[in-house]
Structure formats: C-alpha cells, structure tokens
XYZ file of C-alpha atoms in Angstrom:
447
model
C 20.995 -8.080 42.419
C 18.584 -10.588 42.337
C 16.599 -12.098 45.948
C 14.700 -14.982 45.966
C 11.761 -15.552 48.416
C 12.201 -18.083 51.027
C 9.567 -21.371 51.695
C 8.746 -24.701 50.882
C 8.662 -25.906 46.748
C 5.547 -26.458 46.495
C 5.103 -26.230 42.260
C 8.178 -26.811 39.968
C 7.027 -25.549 36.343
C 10.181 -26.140 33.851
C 8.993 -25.816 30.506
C 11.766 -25.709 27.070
C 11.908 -22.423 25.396
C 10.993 -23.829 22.224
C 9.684 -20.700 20.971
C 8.821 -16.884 22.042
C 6.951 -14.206 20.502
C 10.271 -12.375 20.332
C 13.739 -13.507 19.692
C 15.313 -14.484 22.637
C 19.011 -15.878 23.105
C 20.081 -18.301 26.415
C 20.557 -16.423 29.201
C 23.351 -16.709 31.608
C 20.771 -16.895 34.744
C 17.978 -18.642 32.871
C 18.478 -22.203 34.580
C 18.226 -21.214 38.217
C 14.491 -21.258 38.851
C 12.840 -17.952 39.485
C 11.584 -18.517 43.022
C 8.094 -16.794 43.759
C 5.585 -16.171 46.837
C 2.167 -16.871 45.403
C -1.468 -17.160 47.081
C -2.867 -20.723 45.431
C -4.314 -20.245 42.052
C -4.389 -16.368 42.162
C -4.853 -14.717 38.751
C -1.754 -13.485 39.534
C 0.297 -16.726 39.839
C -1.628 -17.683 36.144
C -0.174 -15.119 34.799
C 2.974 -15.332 35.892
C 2.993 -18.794 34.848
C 1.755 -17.596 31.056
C 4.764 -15.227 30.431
C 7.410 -17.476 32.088
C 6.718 -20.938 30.668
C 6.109 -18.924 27.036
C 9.680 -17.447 27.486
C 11.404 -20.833 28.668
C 11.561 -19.378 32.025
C 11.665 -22.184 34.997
C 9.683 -20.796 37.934
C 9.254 -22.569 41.556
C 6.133 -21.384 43.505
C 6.175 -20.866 47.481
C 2.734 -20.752 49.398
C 2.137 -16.679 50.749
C -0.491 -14.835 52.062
C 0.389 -12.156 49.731
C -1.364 -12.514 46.165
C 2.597 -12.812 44.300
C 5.940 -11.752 45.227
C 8.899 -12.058 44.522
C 11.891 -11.410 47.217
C 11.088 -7.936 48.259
C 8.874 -6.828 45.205
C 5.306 -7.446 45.326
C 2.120 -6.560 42.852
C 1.710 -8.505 39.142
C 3.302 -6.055 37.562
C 6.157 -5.266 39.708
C 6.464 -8.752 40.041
C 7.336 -8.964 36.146
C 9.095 -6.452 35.762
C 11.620 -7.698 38.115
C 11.608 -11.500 37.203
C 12.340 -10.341 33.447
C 14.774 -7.686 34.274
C 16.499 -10.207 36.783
C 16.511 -13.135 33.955
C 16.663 -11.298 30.701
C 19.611 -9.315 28.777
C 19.213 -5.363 27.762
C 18.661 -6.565 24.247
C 16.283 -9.615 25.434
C 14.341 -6.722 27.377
C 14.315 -4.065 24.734
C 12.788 -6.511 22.148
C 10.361 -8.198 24.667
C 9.045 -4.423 25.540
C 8.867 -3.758 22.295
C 8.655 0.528 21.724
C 5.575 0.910 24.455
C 6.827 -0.743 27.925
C 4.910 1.649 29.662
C 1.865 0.463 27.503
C 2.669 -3.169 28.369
C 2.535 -2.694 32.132
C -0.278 -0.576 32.139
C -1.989 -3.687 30.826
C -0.589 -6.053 33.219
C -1.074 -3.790 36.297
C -5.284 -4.092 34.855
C -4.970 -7.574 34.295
C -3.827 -8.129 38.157
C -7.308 -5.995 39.111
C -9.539 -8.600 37.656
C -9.937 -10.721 40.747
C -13.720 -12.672 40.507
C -15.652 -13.051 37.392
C -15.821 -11.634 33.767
C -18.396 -9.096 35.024
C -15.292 -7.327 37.001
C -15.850 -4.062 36.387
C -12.088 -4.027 36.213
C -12.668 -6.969 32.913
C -15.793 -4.888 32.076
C -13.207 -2.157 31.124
C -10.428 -4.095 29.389
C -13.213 -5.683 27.413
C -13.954 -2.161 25.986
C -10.014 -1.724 25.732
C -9.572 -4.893 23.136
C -12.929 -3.958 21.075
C -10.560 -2.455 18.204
C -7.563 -3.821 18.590
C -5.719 -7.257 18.574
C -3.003 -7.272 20.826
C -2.697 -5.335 24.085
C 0.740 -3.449 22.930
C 1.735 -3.722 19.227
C 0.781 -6.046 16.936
C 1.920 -8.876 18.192
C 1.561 -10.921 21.057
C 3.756 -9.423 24.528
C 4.338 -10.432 27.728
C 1.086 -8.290 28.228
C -0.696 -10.470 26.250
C -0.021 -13.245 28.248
C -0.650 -11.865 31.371
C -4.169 -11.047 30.564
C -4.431 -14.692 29.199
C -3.094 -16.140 32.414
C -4.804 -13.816 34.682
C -8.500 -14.702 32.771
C -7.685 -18.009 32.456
C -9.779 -19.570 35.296
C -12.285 -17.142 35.050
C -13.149 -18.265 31.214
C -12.595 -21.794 31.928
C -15.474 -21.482 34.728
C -17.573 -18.823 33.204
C -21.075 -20.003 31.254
C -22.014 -19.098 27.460
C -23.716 -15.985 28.220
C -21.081 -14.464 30.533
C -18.233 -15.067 27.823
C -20.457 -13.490 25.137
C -21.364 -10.246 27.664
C -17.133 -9.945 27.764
C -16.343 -11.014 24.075
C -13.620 -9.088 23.221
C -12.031 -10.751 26.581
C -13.174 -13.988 25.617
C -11.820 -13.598 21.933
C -8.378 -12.176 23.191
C -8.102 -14.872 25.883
C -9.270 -17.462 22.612
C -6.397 -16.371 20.259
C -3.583 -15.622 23.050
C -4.345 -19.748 24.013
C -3.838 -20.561 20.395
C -0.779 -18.832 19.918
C 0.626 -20.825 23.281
C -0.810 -23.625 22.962
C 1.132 -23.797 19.451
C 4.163 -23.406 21.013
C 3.928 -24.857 24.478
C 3.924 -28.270 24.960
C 2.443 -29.657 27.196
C 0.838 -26.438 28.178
C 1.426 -25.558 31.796
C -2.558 -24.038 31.749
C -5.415 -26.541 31.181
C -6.457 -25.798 27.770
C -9.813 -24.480 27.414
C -12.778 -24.732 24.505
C -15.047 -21.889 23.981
C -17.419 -21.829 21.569
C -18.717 -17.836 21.933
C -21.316 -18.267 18.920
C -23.276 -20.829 20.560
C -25.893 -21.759 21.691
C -27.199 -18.122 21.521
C -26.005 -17.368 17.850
C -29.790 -17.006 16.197
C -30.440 -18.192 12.604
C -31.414 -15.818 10.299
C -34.511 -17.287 8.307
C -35.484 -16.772 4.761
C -38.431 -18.470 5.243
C -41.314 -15.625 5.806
C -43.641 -18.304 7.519
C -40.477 -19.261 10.103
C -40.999 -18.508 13.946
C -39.666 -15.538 15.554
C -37.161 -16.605 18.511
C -39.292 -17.203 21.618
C -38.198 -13.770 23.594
C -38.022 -15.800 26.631
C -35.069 -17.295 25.799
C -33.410 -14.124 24.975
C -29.578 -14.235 25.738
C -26.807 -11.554 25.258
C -26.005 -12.824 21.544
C -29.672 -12.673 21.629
C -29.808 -8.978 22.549
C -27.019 -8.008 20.382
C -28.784 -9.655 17.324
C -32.153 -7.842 17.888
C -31.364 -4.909 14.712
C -31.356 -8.118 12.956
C -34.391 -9.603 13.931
C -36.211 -6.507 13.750
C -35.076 -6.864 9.921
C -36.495 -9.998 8.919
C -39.488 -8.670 7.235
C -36.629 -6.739 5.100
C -34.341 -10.078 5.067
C -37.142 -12.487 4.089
C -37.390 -10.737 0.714
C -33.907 -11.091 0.056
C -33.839 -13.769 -2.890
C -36.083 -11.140 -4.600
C -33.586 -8.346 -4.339
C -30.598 -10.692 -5.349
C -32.989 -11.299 -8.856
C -33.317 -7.804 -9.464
C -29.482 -6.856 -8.424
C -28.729 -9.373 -11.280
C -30.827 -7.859 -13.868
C -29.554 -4.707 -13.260
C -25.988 -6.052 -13.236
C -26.703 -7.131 -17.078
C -27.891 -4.118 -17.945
C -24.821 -2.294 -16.365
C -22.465 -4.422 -18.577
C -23.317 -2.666 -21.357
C -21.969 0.693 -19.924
C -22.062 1.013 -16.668
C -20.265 -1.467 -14.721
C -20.088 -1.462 -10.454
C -17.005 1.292 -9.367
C -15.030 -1.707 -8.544
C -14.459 -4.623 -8.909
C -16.084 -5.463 -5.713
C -19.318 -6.900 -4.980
C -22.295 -4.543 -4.377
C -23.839 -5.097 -1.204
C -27.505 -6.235 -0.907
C -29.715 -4.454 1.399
C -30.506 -7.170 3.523
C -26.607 -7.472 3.723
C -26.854 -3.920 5.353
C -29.648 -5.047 7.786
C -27.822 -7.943 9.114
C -24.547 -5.756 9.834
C -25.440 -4.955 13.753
C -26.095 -8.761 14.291
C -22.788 -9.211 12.012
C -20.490 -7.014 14.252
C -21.431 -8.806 17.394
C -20.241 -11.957 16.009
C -16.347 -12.456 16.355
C -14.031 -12.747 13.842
C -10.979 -15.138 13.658
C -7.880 -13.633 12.912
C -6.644 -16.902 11.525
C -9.352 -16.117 8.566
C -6.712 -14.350 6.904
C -4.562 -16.869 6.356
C -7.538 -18.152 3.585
C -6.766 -15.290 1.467
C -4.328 -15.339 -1.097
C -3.206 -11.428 -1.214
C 0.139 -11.018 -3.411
C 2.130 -8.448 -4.658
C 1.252 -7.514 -8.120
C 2.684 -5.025 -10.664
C 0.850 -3.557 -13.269
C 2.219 -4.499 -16.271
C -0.183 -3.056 -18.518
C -4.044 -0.940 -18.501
C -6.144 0.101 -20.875
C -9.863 1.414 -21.041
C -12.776 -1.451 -21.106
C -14.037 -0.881 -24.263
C -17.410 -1.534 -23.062
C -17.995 -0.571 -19.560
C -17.065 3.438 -19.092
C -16.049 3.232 -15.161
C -13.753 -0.280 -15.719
C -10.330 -0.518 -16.506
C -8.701 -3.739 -17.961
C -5.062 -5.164 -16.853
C -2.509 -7.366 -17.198
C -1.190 -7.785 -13.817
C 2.111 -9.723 -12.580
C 1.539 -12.085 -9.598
C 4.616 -14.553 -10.189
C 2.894 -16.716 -12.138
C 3.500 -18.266 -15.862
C 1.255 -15.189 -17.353
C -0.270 -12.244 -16.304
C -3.839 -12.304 -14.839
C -6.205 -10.324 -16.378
C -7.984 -8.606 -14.123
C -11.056 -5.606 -14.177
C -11.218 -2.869 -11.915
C -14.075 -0.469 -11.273
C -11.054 2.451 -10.725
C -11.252 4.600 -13.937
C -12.879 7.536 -12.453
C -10.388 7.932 -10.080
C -6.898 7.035 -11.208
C -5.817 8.475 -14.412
C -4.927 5.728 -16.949
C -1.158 7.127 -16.943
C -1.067 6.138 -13.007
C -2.149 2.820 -14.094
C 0.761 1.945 -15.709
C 3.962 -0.236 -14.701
C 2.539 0.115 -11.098
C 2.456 -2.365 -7.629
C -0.467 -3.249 -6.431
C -1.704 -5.992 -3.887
C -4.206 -8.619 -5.705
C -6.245 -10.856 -3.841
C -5.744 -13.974 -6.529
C -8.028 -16.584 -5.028
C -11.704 -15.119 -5.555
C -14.177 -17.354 -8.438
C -13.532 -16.083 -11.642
C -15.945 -13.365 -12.771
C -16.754 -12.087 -16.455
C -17.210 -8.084 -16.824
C -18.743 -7.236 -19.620
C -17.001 -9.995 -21.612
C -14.265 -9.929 -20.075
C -12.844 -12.666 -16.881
C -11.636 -10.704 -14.390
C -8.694 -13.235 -12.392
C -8.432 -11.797 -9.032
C -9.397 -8.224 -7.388
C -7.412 -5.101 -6.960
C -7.562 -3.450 -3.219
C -7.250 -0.129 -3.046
C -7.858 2.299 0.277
C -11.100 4.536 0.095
C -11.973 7.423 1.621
C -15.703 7.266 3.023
C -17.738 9.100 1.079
C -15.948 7.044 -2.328
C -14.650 10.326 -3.330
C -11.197 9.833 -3.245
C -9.353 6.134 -3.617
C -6.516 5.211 -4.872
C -4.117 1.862 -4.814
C -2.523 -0.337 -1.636
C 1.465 0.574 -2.453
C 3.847 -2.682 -1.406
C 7.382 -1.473 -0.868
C 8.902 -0.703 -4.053
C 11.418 -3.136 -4.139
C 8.800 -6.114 -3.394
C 9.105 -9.041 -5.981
C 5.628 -9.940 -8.345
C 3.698 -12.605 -6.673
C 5.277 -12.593 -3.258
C 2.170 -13.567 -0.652
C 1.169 -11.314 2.081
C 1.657 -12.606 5.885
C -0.056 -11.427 9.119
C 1.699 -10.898 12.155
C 0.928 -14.642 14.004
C -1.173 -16.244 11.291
C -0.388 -19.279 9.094
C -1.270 -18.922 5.704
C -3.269 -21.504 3.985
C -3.180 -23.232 0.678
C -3.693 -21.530 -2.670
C -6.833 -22.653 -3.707
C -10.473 -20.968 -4.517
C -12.354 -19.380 -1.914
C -16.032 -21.156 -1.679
C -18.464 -18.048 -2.532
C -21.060 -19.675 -0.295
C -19.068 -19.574 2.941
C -18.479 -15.852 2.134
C -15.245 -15.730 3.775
C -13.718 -12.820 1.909
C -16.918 -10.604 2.433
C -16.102 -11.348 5.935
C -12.546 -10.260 6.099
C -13.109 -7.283 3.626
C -15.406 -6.051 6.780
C -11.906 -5.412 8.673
C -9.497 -4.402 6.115
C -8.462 -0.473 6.492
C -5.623 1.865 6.835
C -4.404 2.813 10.247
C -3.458 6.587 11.258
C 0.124 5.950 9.490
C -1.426 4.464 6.550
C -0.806 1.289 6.766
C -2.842 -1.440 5.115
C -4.443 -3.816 8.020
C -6.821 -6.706 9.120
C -7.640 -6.877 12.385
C -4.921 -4.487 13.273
C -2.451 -6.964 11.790
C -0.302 -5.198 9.444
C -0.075 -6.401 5.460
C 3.320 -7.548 5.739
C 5.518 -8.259 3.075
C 9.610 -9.289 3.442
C 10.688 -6.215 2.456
C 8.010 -4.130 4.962
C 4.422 -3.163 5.331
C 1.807 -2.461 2.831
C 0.954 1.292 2.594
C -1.533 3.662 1.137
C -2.354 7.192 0.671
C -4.841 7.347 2.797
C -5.121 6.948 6.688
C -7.997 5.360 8.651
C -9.588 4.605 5.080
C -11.501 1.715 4.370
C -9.867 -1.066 2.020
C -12.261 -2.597 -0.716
C-alpha cells in the first residue's frame, strides 16, 4: 500500500526512461509521481533525484523539516527502498538489486551520512571503500551508485582542487557515475560538473638533470602523493641512458635469449615513478582503446632462434592468421599450445623477435613470483576474432595504439584475475557474448 506525503509542489522532476542500468519494463504505477518530504537541497533529496530520474521515475518534492521522507518512512535508505518497492515489479526489483541488496543499501545508508564536505569522516571512509573497486555493488552501475553520485554531488561541484584530490576515489566514482548519466539523461536533472583531479597539482617529471625541483611551498596533496617520485629524479634523470643499454641488451638477447614474454620489460625509472603513478587516476573508458579479441591457436612451434619464445599462427577473424611471439615456452608445454583460445590484444606496433614480427600480444594470468602462468581461457564456444567489452564502456575504433602515449602500459597496470578467476580491468569483467574471460589462476596478475 503505497502513502504519499502531504504539502505544497514545490519541484516537479519528470524525466523519460530512456535508458537504465538494468532492464526495466513500464510499470503499472510509474506515471503517478512519487510524492516526497525533502529539506531543500539535502544530499538526500540529490540522491533521490539520481536514482529516480535514471530509472524514468517522476518524483514531486514537498518542503519538510525532516532531511527526506516519504509518507510514513523516513531515512535515504528507507526512503528508497520504499519508493522502488512501491513503483517497481518483483522482477524490476530483483534485477535492480542485483544478487547483494543488502550490499546496495549498506552503501546508500553511508552515502546519506555524508552531510558537509569531502573531508566527512563519513566520505573519508567510503573513499577508502572505492580504492579497489569500481562500482559500489557489482560491476555495474546500481541504484547505489547513484545515490552516492547524487548525495556528493554538491559537495564536488563546490569543493577546490586539493580537496577532490585528498578524496579521489570519491571524486573518480562521482566522475564516472556522471558520465554514465549524463549519457543517458537528457537534460540531466543535476547540473553537470567538470573536474579535472590531475591538475593543477599533477607535477612534471623532468628529464632534464639541470631542471628545478618543485618549490616545496607550493606542495599540494597530488604534491604529497608524488614525493617517492621526486625523491627519484636523480634515478629518473638518467633514464635515456638505461633505455640505450636495455636496447643493447635486447639485441644481444635475440640471439638466444629473448624477454619471458612478449611483454615489454620495465625500465627502472618506470619502477621509481610507480608511487607517483598509482596516485594518478585511471579512466575506465581507457579500455575501450584496446582491441582484445578472442583468438584460437591454430598452430605453435619452437622459435628457432630465441630458446624461451614460441611462434604462432593465431585466429582473430581476420583474412589470415597473425603471427604472433610469445615469451611462454618455459611454462606451457608446446602440446598445450596447440588448437587452443586465447585472448590477443591485436592493436599494439608491430614488433620483430629475433626475425620474426610478432602481430599482437598474448595475455596470460601470472602468479607473482613468474613461477607459474598460463593462458586467459574465453568460453569455449566463443567465435575467433570476437572483441572483448567492459561492463559500461564503449569500445573504440580498431586502429594502432600510439607507443608514446603509453596507453596499454597504463591499462596492463590494472589487468588481473579476481578470487573466481576471472580476467578484469578495473574490476570490469572481460566479457565476451557467450560469458566472461577466465583463467587458472585467482588474484593473479595479467601481462
């Protein structure tokens, strides 16, 4: 039985369900607004306001000195709960909620605590919540989700530079949760807002040894974050040196010992930089620049001139088979090798081992010492040369990634196994149309 609140309309928000993060179908009480008590401009009433214009929902808004209610219930999440149960079928509800509801209101009852700033210590501790993970619930964007947008939104919108940094897995949620909305909400019922997190406190690394060290008065918490990195520089500053030698070395290793695979070896200034790396955020979207497809083995065989590479002829839906080397012979037996699917990242620069092009790179799932490693495994009945989708990204056109922008050394930083095994960036699952990618390993890193 559903009771509305009583007072004068004071906000009509109607907005077309044009789209939802889960399927929805027109329900029978869905065009009699949802009437709600709301203080003015409460983090509560934002959020409200997220998850009801995102799910086609029309809402009318009733001055009250309580922060939200709705009839007799009363609290954020309460206040959902009852507005979705009220307006939603058992099916609509059991896909919104997805298998964790009590996960998804957890989230919203901590969004409703964040009442002033980003310094909460209520934000303070969902910022430490969203540092490994993507979505609040899932892997894909809930009704939590937008709850937390809506009930940060004001706070972002009036927060500086430095305060978005010093909550920047927040900041970065809030960021992506807007894009997602903003995509599919039109005109958006909450003032869009631009962040730009990486600046003006992002530092610039120098190569230059005679460059200026950052004047520490104007040290900010990018600043802070970065300082491994600056403590580096004498390390950093020699780094054109070290890329000569890594070269040489490289020349001599192609004529019998090639790199374990057929990714890049990391420079050490590379490993000085990570700290100040990790600090930075990374956009999810970035996956949608690689070009990851199923792939079957059609045939391997043993480089005859680098003892740790194998050669093969790999199926990626294309007029022939890309030849491709992979530093994997000391740890999958040829046999394995054979007549096998694999995912191929098919959009890296050409590179010749040891006379050989290699066409694209094999990812496989490693433990952490590089003891064990073995292939990612599509589903078995995946077709050759189907490309790889994330959860909420767009993928991009098929065409070379631009070494210098380094945008696959970036993503490889967040590809791994989760505790079931399966292959993930960001959390986002390698997703293919007939199921996830998997590997043997769990909470291994993918390379």
């Amino acid at each position: 039985r559903r009771v509305h609140g009583g007072g004068d309309l004071v906000t009509p928000c109607r907005c077309s369900m044009s789209y939802s993060p889960f399927p929805l179908v027109p329900s029978r009480v869905r065009s009699t607004p949802a009437e709600i008590s709301v203080q003015a401009s409460s983090p509560s009433a934002n959020a409200v306001v997220a998850i009801t214009s995102y799910l086609g929902l029309r809402t009318q808004f009733t001055p009250s000195d309580k922060e939200i209610s709705y009839g007799a219930v009363s609290g954020l999440a309460n206040v959902v709960h009852a507005i979705l149960a009220d307006r939603l079928s058992a099916a609509e509800l059991t896909t919104a909620y997805g298998q964790d509801e009590k996960a998804i209101f957890e989230w919203i009852d901590a969004a409703s605590k964040i009442k002033t700033s980003l310094a909460d210590e209520s934000a303070v501790a969902l910022n430490a919540k969203l540092a490994n993970v993507s979505f609040c619930a899932g892997n894909r964007v809930t009704v939590a989700d937008l709850a937390l947008y809506g009930a940060v939104h004001d706070l972002v919108a009036n927060a500086n530079t430095a305060e978005r940094l010093s909550a920047l897995h927040l900041t970065r949620h809030f960021v992506y949760t807007q894009s997602v909305v903003a995509d599919k909400v039109k005109p958006l019922t909450l003032p869009f807002v631009a962040v730009e997190v990486n600046a003006p406190e992002r530092p610039l690394t120098s190569r230059n040894p005679k460059a200026k060290a950052p004047d520490a008065a104007a040290a900010t918490p990018a600043a802070a974050a970065a300082t491994p990195a600056a403590a580096a520089a004498p390390e950093s500053d020699k780094k054109p040196k070290e890329e000569k030698k890594l070269s040489k070395e490289e020349r001599k290793a192609q004529r019998g010992e090639a790199p374990a695979a057929a990714a890049t070896t990391a420079a050490p200034a590379a490993a000085a930089a990570a700290p100040a790396a990790a600090a930075a955020p990374v956009d999810v979207n970035i996956a949608g620049q690689l070009v990851l497809k199923v792939g079957l083995i059609r045939k391997a065989w043993v480089h005859e001139k680098a003892e740790k590479l194998y050669v093969e002829e790999i199926d990626v839906g294309e007029a022939t088979p890309r030849t491709i080397c992979s530093g994997l012979r000391e740890f999958i037996p040829l046999d394995k090798m054979q007549n096998r699917k694999c995912v191929v990242i098919c959009n890296l620069k050409p590179r010749a081992f040891v006379g050989i092009e290699s066409n694209g790179m094999v990812l496989a799932a490693s433990n952490a010492e590089h003891t064990v490693v073995d292939l990612l495994e599509p589903p078995a009945d995946a077709t050759p040369g189907e490309r790889i989708t994330f959860e909420g990204v767009t993928n991009g056109p098929e065409e070379i990634l631009n070494p210098k922008k380094k945008i696959w050394e970036t993503a490889a930083e967040h590809l791994s196994t989760n505790d079931k095994g399966v292959a993930t960036f960001l959390h986002l699952p390698f997703t293919t149309s007939k199921g996830v990618v998997r590997a043997k390993l769990n909470n291994a890193k993918i390379r």
